[in-house]
Amino acid sequence: MKFKNNFTCLLLLLPAIFFAQTKTTITIENNSVLDRKETVVPIEWKMILNSFPKIDTANFVVLNPKTKKQVAYQLEHKTSSNIQNLLVQVDVKAKSKVTLLLQNGKPEKFVAKTYARYVPERKDDFAWESDKIAFRAYGKALEGTNENAYGFDVWVKSTPNLVVNERYKRNDYHVDHGDGMDYYNVGYSLGAGSMAPFVNDTVRYSANYHAWKVLDNGPLRSTFQLKYDTWNAGGVKVSAIKTISIDAGSQLNRVENVYTFDGDKPLPVVVGIVRRTTAGTISLNEQQGILAYWEPTSPKDGTTAVGSILTTPVASMWVDKLQLLAKTSVKSNETIVYYTGAAWDKAGIITNAKKWIEYLEKFNEEIKNPLLISVK
């Protein structure tokens, strides 16, 4: 009789065990007063495994239970060979939640919305993009040439399609062929929001990056590292590794810098945006850590907007003859995170200075109010 009771209990448990191994529910909650649109949400992979330990990483789908349609996703590795996060892109209205179902199945092939690559055919460029905007950084091969520049470059876009490969293939990216172009002038500045040490009231530029590594590459987030060899920053020997990621739907990059130098004293650093000689719209918000610049309009090429958001306390912001600057500080071998990016009025989304500043302010609020995730 005892054996029969135990066998009956086992039979009753089997459906629950089977369910736990074949599907799980993800709830994404937005407690803020801001609607979240096209947001890439990271869900810790260990949370997935706790609920769905037998998941086959090559054969699962994420479904919207209301529409019955698959939701685009990505397995994010960062610097590890193991999966760190499941990334999904969703819209979540203010004070509401979205529920997704993760289960066994054959995933669709999702359209890539981000991309990053080393470009050896163009003097060691490194280029990256989202479906909104594109950028590049300059490598060792450009040093000592009359084309050299220090900071981040912007490639404006008027299409959600990925354009980097096609533009390099055409070798004519300074002309708008209907999808945008490169008309942003970086020069010897921090360009579109790069960071550098600021020692003795002087920006201490490094050489260009000398090593690179792609960590993740779409469809929803692309992440890579650029390594900068040791340089003399006003008497301080400094080296740096910059980890940059861009999400689908975003105008801004997340930049994670690690500076290495001797001593325990914090190193002053600045984020900078190159300014033009003619009038534009400048906004310096020290309290919120937001630099915003709506460049003067080019009659032919339109208007580029550039902005940066610091997540560490800002000591000061100012404008000099060359660029907009925001000063903060960092300790050796400690990560400092900020966001920087751009927009183009001809894309038809952000079409004036007011909308650009509002975009940056909303982005800043989203950083401060992360979405809440539960998996069961």
mmCIF file of C-alpha atoms in Angstrom, residues 143-355:
data_model
loop_
_atom_site.group_PDB
_atom_site.id
_atom_site.type_symbol
_atom_site.label_atom_id
_atom_site.label_comp_id
_atom_site.label_asym_id
_atom_site.label_seq_id
_atom_site.Cartn_x
_atom_site.Cartn_y
_atom_site.Cartn_z
ATOM 1 C CA GLU A 143 48.360 57.648 -37.161
ATOM 2 C CA GLY A 144 50.786 60.131 -38.689
ATOM 3 C CA THR A 145 48.598 60.730 -41.757
ATOM 4 C CA ASN A 146 46.713 63.890 -42.683
ATOM 5 C CA GLU A 147 43.444 61.935 -42.231
ATOM 6 C CA ASN A 148 44.062 61.199 -38.558
ATOM 7 C CA ALA A 149 41.491 62.162 -35.916
ATOM 8 C CA TYR A 150 41.143 61.370 -32.216
ATOM 9 C CA GLY A 151 37.523 61.002 -31.181
ATOM 10 C CA PHE A 152 34.438 59.058 -32.259
ATOM 11 C CA ASP A 153 33.086 59.699 -35.743
ATOM 12 C CA VAL A 154 29.383 59.729 -36.697
ATOM 13 C CA TRP A 155 27.841 58.200 -39.814
ATOM 14 C CA VAL A 156 24.285 59.531 -40.106
ATOM 15 C CA LYS A 157 21.504 57.266 -41.362
ATOM 16 C CA SER A 158 18.010 57.714 -42.780
ATOM 17 C CA THR A 159 17.216 53.993 -43.000
ATOM 18 C CA PRO A 160 16.754 51.194 -40.445
ATOM 19 C CA ASN A 161 18.893 48.951 -42.642
ATOM 20 C CA LEU A 162 22.504 48.232 -41.743
ATOM 21 C CA VAL A 163 24.756 50.335 -43.957
ATOM 22 C CA VAL A 164 28.371 49.961 -42.812
ATOM 23 C CA ASN A 165 29.403 47.162 -45.153
ATOM 24 C CA GLU A 166 27.722 48.683 -48.192
ATOM 25 C CA ARG A 167 29.295 52.090 -47.595
ATOM 26 C CA TYR A 168 32.796 50.678 -47.300
ATOM 27 C CA LYS A 169 32.179 48.556 -50.378
ATOM 28 C CA ARG A 170 31.126 51.630 -52.358
ATOM 29 C CA ASN A 171 34.083 53.595 -50.973
ATOM 30 C CA ASP A 172 31.999 56.735 -51.366
ATOM 31 C CA TYR A 173 30.572 57.343 -47.910
ATOM 32 C CA HIS A 174 30.943 61.141 -48.004
ATOM 33 C CA VAL A 175 28.027 61.284 -50.468
ATOM 34 C CA ASP A 176 24.399 60.581 -49.525
ATOM 35 C CA HIS A 177 23.152 57.755 -51.768
ATOM 36 C CA GLY A 178 19.721 57.814 -50.166
ATOM 37 C CA ASP A 179 20.542 56.247 -46.789
ATOM 38 C CA GLY A 180 22.791 58.834 -45.135
ATOM 39 C CA MET A 181 26.513 59.585 -45.210
ATOM 40 C CA ASP A 182 29.641 60.639 -43.332
ATOM 41 C CA TYR A 183 29.904 64.400 -43.182
ATOM 42 C CA TYR A 184 30.879 64.689 -39.506
ATOM 43 C CA ASN A 185 34.274 66.310 -38.952
ATOM 44 C CA VAL A 186 36.149 64.969 -35.909
ATOM 45 C CA GLY A 187 39.649 66.422 -36.283
ATOM 46 C CA TYR A 188 41.902 66.595 -33.240
ATOM 47 C CA SER A 189 39.050 66.525 -30.748
ATOM 48 C CA LEU A 190 37.000 64.016 -28.786
ATOM 49 C CA GLY A 191 34.490 64.005 -31.631
ATOM 50 C CA ALA A 192 31.096 62.546 -30.762
ATOM 51 C CA GLY A 193 31.642 61.942 -27.071
ATOM 52 C CA SER A 194 34.925 60.142 -26.574
ATOM 53 C CA MET A 195 36.661 60.359 -23.179
ATOM 54 C CA ALA A 196 40.246 61.260 -22.278
ATOM 55 C CA PRO A 197 42.296 62.233 -19.203
ATOM 56 C CA PHE A 198 42.226 65.916 -18.277
ATOM 57 C CA VAL A 199 45.491 66.756 -16.513
ATOM 58 C CA ASN A 200 46.703 70.271 -15.713
ATOM 59 C CA ASP A 201 43.686 71.774 -17.477
ATOM 60 C CA THR A 202 44.540 70.026 -20.737
ATOM 61 C CA VAL A 203 42.891 67.144 -22.625
ATOM 62 C CA ARG A 204 45.510 64.389 -22.847
ATOM 63 C CA TYR A 205 44.694 62.438 -25.999
ATOM 64 C CA SER A 206 45.902 58.894 -26.505
ATOM 65 C CA ALA A 207 47.083 57.460 -29.776
ATOM 66 C CA ASN A 208 44.457 55.569 -31.773
ATOM 67 C CA TYR A 209 43.323 52.134 -30.661
ATOM 68 C CA HIS A 210 45.868 49.359 -31.310
ATOM 69 C CA ALA A 211 43.839 46.216 -30.571
ATOM 70 C CA TRP A 212 40.188 45.218 -30.872
ATOM 71 C CA LYS A 213 37.860 42.367 -29.961
ATOM 72 C CA VAL A 214 34.195 41.749 -30.848
ATOM 73 C CA LEU A 215 32.301 40.282 -27.881
ATOM 74 C CA ASP A 216 28.721 40.055 -29.243
ATOM 75 C CA ASN A 217 27.359 40.972 -32.650
ATOM 76 C CA GLY A 218 23.610 41.316 -32.992
ATOM 77 C CA PRO A 219 20.878 40.998 -33.846
ATOM 78 C CA LEU A 220 19.866 43.215 -30.882
ATOM 79 C CA ARG A 221 23.155 44.309 -29.311
ATOM 80 C CA SER A 222 26.711 44.572 -30.588
ATOM 81 C CA THR A 223 29.581 44.890 -28.107
ATOM 82 C CA PHE A 224 33.308 45.231 -28.714
ATOM 83 C CA GLN A 225 36.501 46.332 -26.994
ATOM 84 C CA LEU A 226 39.158 48.778 -28.138
ATOM 85 C CA LYS A 227 42.543 48.755 -26.423
ATOM 86 C CA TYR A 228 44.752 51.841 -26.185
ATOM 87 C CA ASP A 229 48.459 51.466 -25.442
ATOM 88 C CA THR A 230 50.093 53.344 -22.580
ATOM 89 C CA TRP A 231 50.594 57.071 -23.188
ATOM 90 C CA ASN A 232 51.881 60.048 -21.237
ATOM 91 C CA ALA A 233 48.869 61.980 -19.963
ATOM 92 C CA GLY A 234 50.558 65.101 -18.613
ATOM 93 C CA GLY A 235 53.092 63.184 -16.559
ATOM 94 C CA VAL A 236 50.765 60.265 -15.744
ATOM 95 C CA LYS A 237 51.300 57.014 -17.655
ATOM 96 C CA VAL A 238 47.860 55.731 -18.628
ATOM 97 C CA SER A 239 46.484 52.800 -20.625
ATOM 98 C CA ALA A 240 42.831 52.183 -21.429
ATOM 99 C CA ILE A 241 40.311 49.589 -22.547
ATOM 100 C CA LYS A 242 36.997 50.846 -23.903
ATOM 101 C CA THR A 243 34.056 48.434 -24.066
ATOM 102 C CA ILE A 244 31.361 49.866 -26.320
ATOM 103 C CA SER A 245 27.895 48.478 -26.971
ATOM 104 C CA ILE A 246 24.970 49.679 -29.042
ATOM 105 C CA ASP A 247 21.388 48.414 -28.879
ATOM 106 C CA ALA A 248 18.724 48.091 -31.512
ATOM 107 C CA GLY A 249 16.450 51.118 -31.413
ATOM 108 C CA SER A 250 19.028 53.321 -29.698
ATOM 109 C CA GLN A 251 20.762 56.528 -30.777
ATOM 110 C CA LEU A 252 23.313 56.142 -27.967
ATOM 111 C CA ASN A 253 26.229 53.862 -27.162
ATOM 112 C CA ARG A 254 27.018 52.518 -23.716
ATOM 113 C CA VAL A 255 30.730 53.130 -23.107
ATOM 114 C CA GLU A 256 32.530 51.308 -20.305
ATOM 115 C CA ASN A 257 36.088 52.568 -19.801
ATOM 116 C CA VAL A 258 38.830 51.135 -17.612
ATOM 117 C CA TYR A 259 41.923 53.300 -17.147
ATOM 118 C CA THR A 260 45.090 51.867 -15.639
ATOM 119 C CA PHE A 261 47.659 54.152 -14.006
ATOM 120 C CA ASP A 262 49.853 54.275 -10.899
ATOM 121 C CA GLY A 263 48.633 55.563 -7.557
ATOM 122 C CA ASP A 264 45.383 55.732 -5.610
ATOM 123 C CA LYS A 265 44.560 59.301 -6.552
ATOM 124 C CA PRO A 266 41.586 59.626 -8.942
ATOM 125 C CA LEU A 267 42.368 60.702 -12.499
ATOM 126 C CA PRO A 268 40.384 63.649 -13.900
ATOM 127 C CA VAL A 269 38.750 62.757 -17.225
ATOM 128 C CA VAL A 270 36.491 64.580 -19.664
ATOM 129 C CA VAL A 271 33.846 63.571 -22.175
ATOM 130 C CA GLY A 272 33.869 65.914 -25.150
ATOM 131 C CA ILE A 273 31.817 66.871 -28.212
ATOM 132 C CA VAL A 274 33.473 68.839 -30.999
ATOM 133 C CA ARG A 275 31.760 72.171 -31.698
ATOM 134 C CA ARG A 276 31.466 74.077 -34.968
ATOM 135 C CA THR A 277 32.526 77.645 -35.692
ATOM 136 C CA THR A 278 29.001 78.829 -36.502
ATOM 137 C CA ALA A 279 26.062 78.912 -34.098
ATOM 138 C CA GLY A 280 24.255 75.821 -32.898
ATOM 139 C CA THR A 281 22.204 74.912 -29.809
ATOM 140 C CA ILE A 282 24.216 73.930 -26.726
ATOM 141 C CA SER A 283 22.795 72.534 -23.481
ATOM 142 C CA LEU A 284 24.988 71.858 -20.419
ATOM 143 C CA ASN A 285 23.062 70.119 -17.632
ATOM 144 C CA GLU A 286 25.596 69.520 -14.853
ATOM 145 C CA GLN A 287 23.020 68.280 -12.357
ATOM 146 C CA GLN A 288 21.797 65.502 -14.675
ATOM 147 C CA GLY A 289 25.186 64.960 -16.334
ATOM 148 C CA ILE A 290 23.850 65.639 -19.846
ATOM 149 C CA LEU A 291 25.811 67.324 -22.651
ATOM 150 C CA ALA A 292 23.654 68.147 -25.688
ATOM 151 C CA TYR A 293 24.584 69.769 -28.965
ATOM 152 C CA TRP A 294 22.373 70.530 -31.943
ATOM 153 C CA GLU A 295 24.902 71.435 -34.603
ATOM 154 C CA PRO A 296 24.478 74.337 -37.037
ATOM 155 C CA THR A 297 22.502 73.186 -40.055
ATOM 156 C CA SER A 298 24.215 72.451 -43.324
ATOM 157 C CA PRO A 299 21.963 73.579 -46.209
ATOM 158 C CA LYS A 300 22.992 70.485 -48.150
ATOM 159 C CA ASP A 301 23.544 67.821 -45.493
ATOM 160 C CA GLY A 302 21.066 68.641 -42.731
ATOM 161 C CA THR A 303 21.730 68.741 -38.995
ATOM 162 C CA THR A 304 23.616 66.328 -36.773
ATOM 163 C CA ALA A 305 22.843 66.173 -33.062
ATOM 164 C CA VAL A 306 25.353 64.790 -30.563
ATOM 165 C CA GLY A 307 24.857 64.106 -26.860
ATOM 166 C CA SER A 308 26.488 62.419 -23.870
ATOM 167 C CA ILE A 309 25.131 61.274 -20.504
ATOM 168 C CA LEU A 310 27.507 60.757 -17.579
ATOM 169 C CA THR A 311 26.563 58.378 -14.764
ATOM 170 C CA THR A 312 29.263 59.614 -12.369
ATOM 171 C CA PRO A 313 29.194 62.979 -10.557
ATOM 172 C CA VAL A 314 30.100 65.874 -12.857
ATOM 173 C CA ALA A 315 32.612 68.355 -11.443
ATOM 174 C CA SER A 316 31.963 70.924 -14.145
ATOM 175 C CA MET A 317 30.829 71.489 -17.738
ATOM 176 C CA TRP A 318 32.053 74.184 -20.097
ATOM 177 C CA VAL A 319 32.608 75.111 -23.740
ATOM 178 C CA ASP A 320 36.020 76.048 -25.089
ATOM 179 C CA LYS A 321 37.070 77.037 -28.598
ATOM 180 C CA LEU A 322 37.132 73.420 -29.774
ATOM 181 C CA GLN A 323 34.528 71.401 -27.895
ATOM 182 C CA LEU A 324 31.892 70.949 -25.202
ATOM 183 C CA LEU A 325 33.408 69.271 -22.139
ATOM 184 C CA ALA A 326 32.121 67.491 -19.027
ATOM 185 C CA LYS A 327 34.590 66.674 -16.287
ATOM 186 C CA THR A 328 34.477 63.768 -13.851
ATOM 187 C CA SER A 329 37.079 61.414 -12.346
ATOM 188 C CA VAL A 330 37.984 57.745 -12.182
ATOM 189 C CA LYS A 331 40.216 55.475 -10.105
ATOM 190 C CA SER A 332 42.755 53.116 -11.625
ATOM 191 C CA ASN A 333 41.303 49.796 -12.820
ATOM 192 C CA GLU A 334 37.757 50.826 -11.883
ATOM 193 C CA THR A 335 35.035 50.891 -14.521
ATOM 194 C CA ILE A 336 33.471 54.196 -15.502
ATOM 195 C CA VAL A 337 30.264 54.075 -17.567
ATOM 196 C CA TYR A 338 28.661 56.766 -19.685
ATOM 197 C CA TYR A 339 26.471 57.013 -22.790
ATOM 198 C CA THR A 340 27.093 58.938 -25.975
ATOM 199 C CA GLY A 341 25.610 59.093 -29.445
ATOM 200 C CA ALA A 342 24.016 61.089 -32.207
ATOM 201 C CA ALA A 343 20.972 61.681 -34.405
ATOM 202 C CA TRP A 344 20.254 63.189 -37.826
ATOM 203 C CA ASP A 345 17.283 65.392 -38.628
ATOM 204 C CA LYS A 346 16.950 63.894 -42.129
ATOM 205 C CA ALA A 347 16.066 60.539 -40.544
ATOM 206 C CA GLY A 348 12.761 62.233 -39.716
ATOM 207 C CA ILE A 349 12.612 61.137 -36.058
ATOM 208 C CA ILE A 350 14.510 63.769 -34.061
ATOM 209 C CA THR A 351 14.097 66.941 -36.094
ATOM 210 C CA ASN A 352 15.009 69.820 -33.789
ATOM 211 C CA ALA A 353 17.077 70.722 -30.729
ATOM 212 C CA LYS A 354 14.122 70.483 -28.337
ATOM 213 C CA LYS A 355 13.381 66.896 -29.372
#
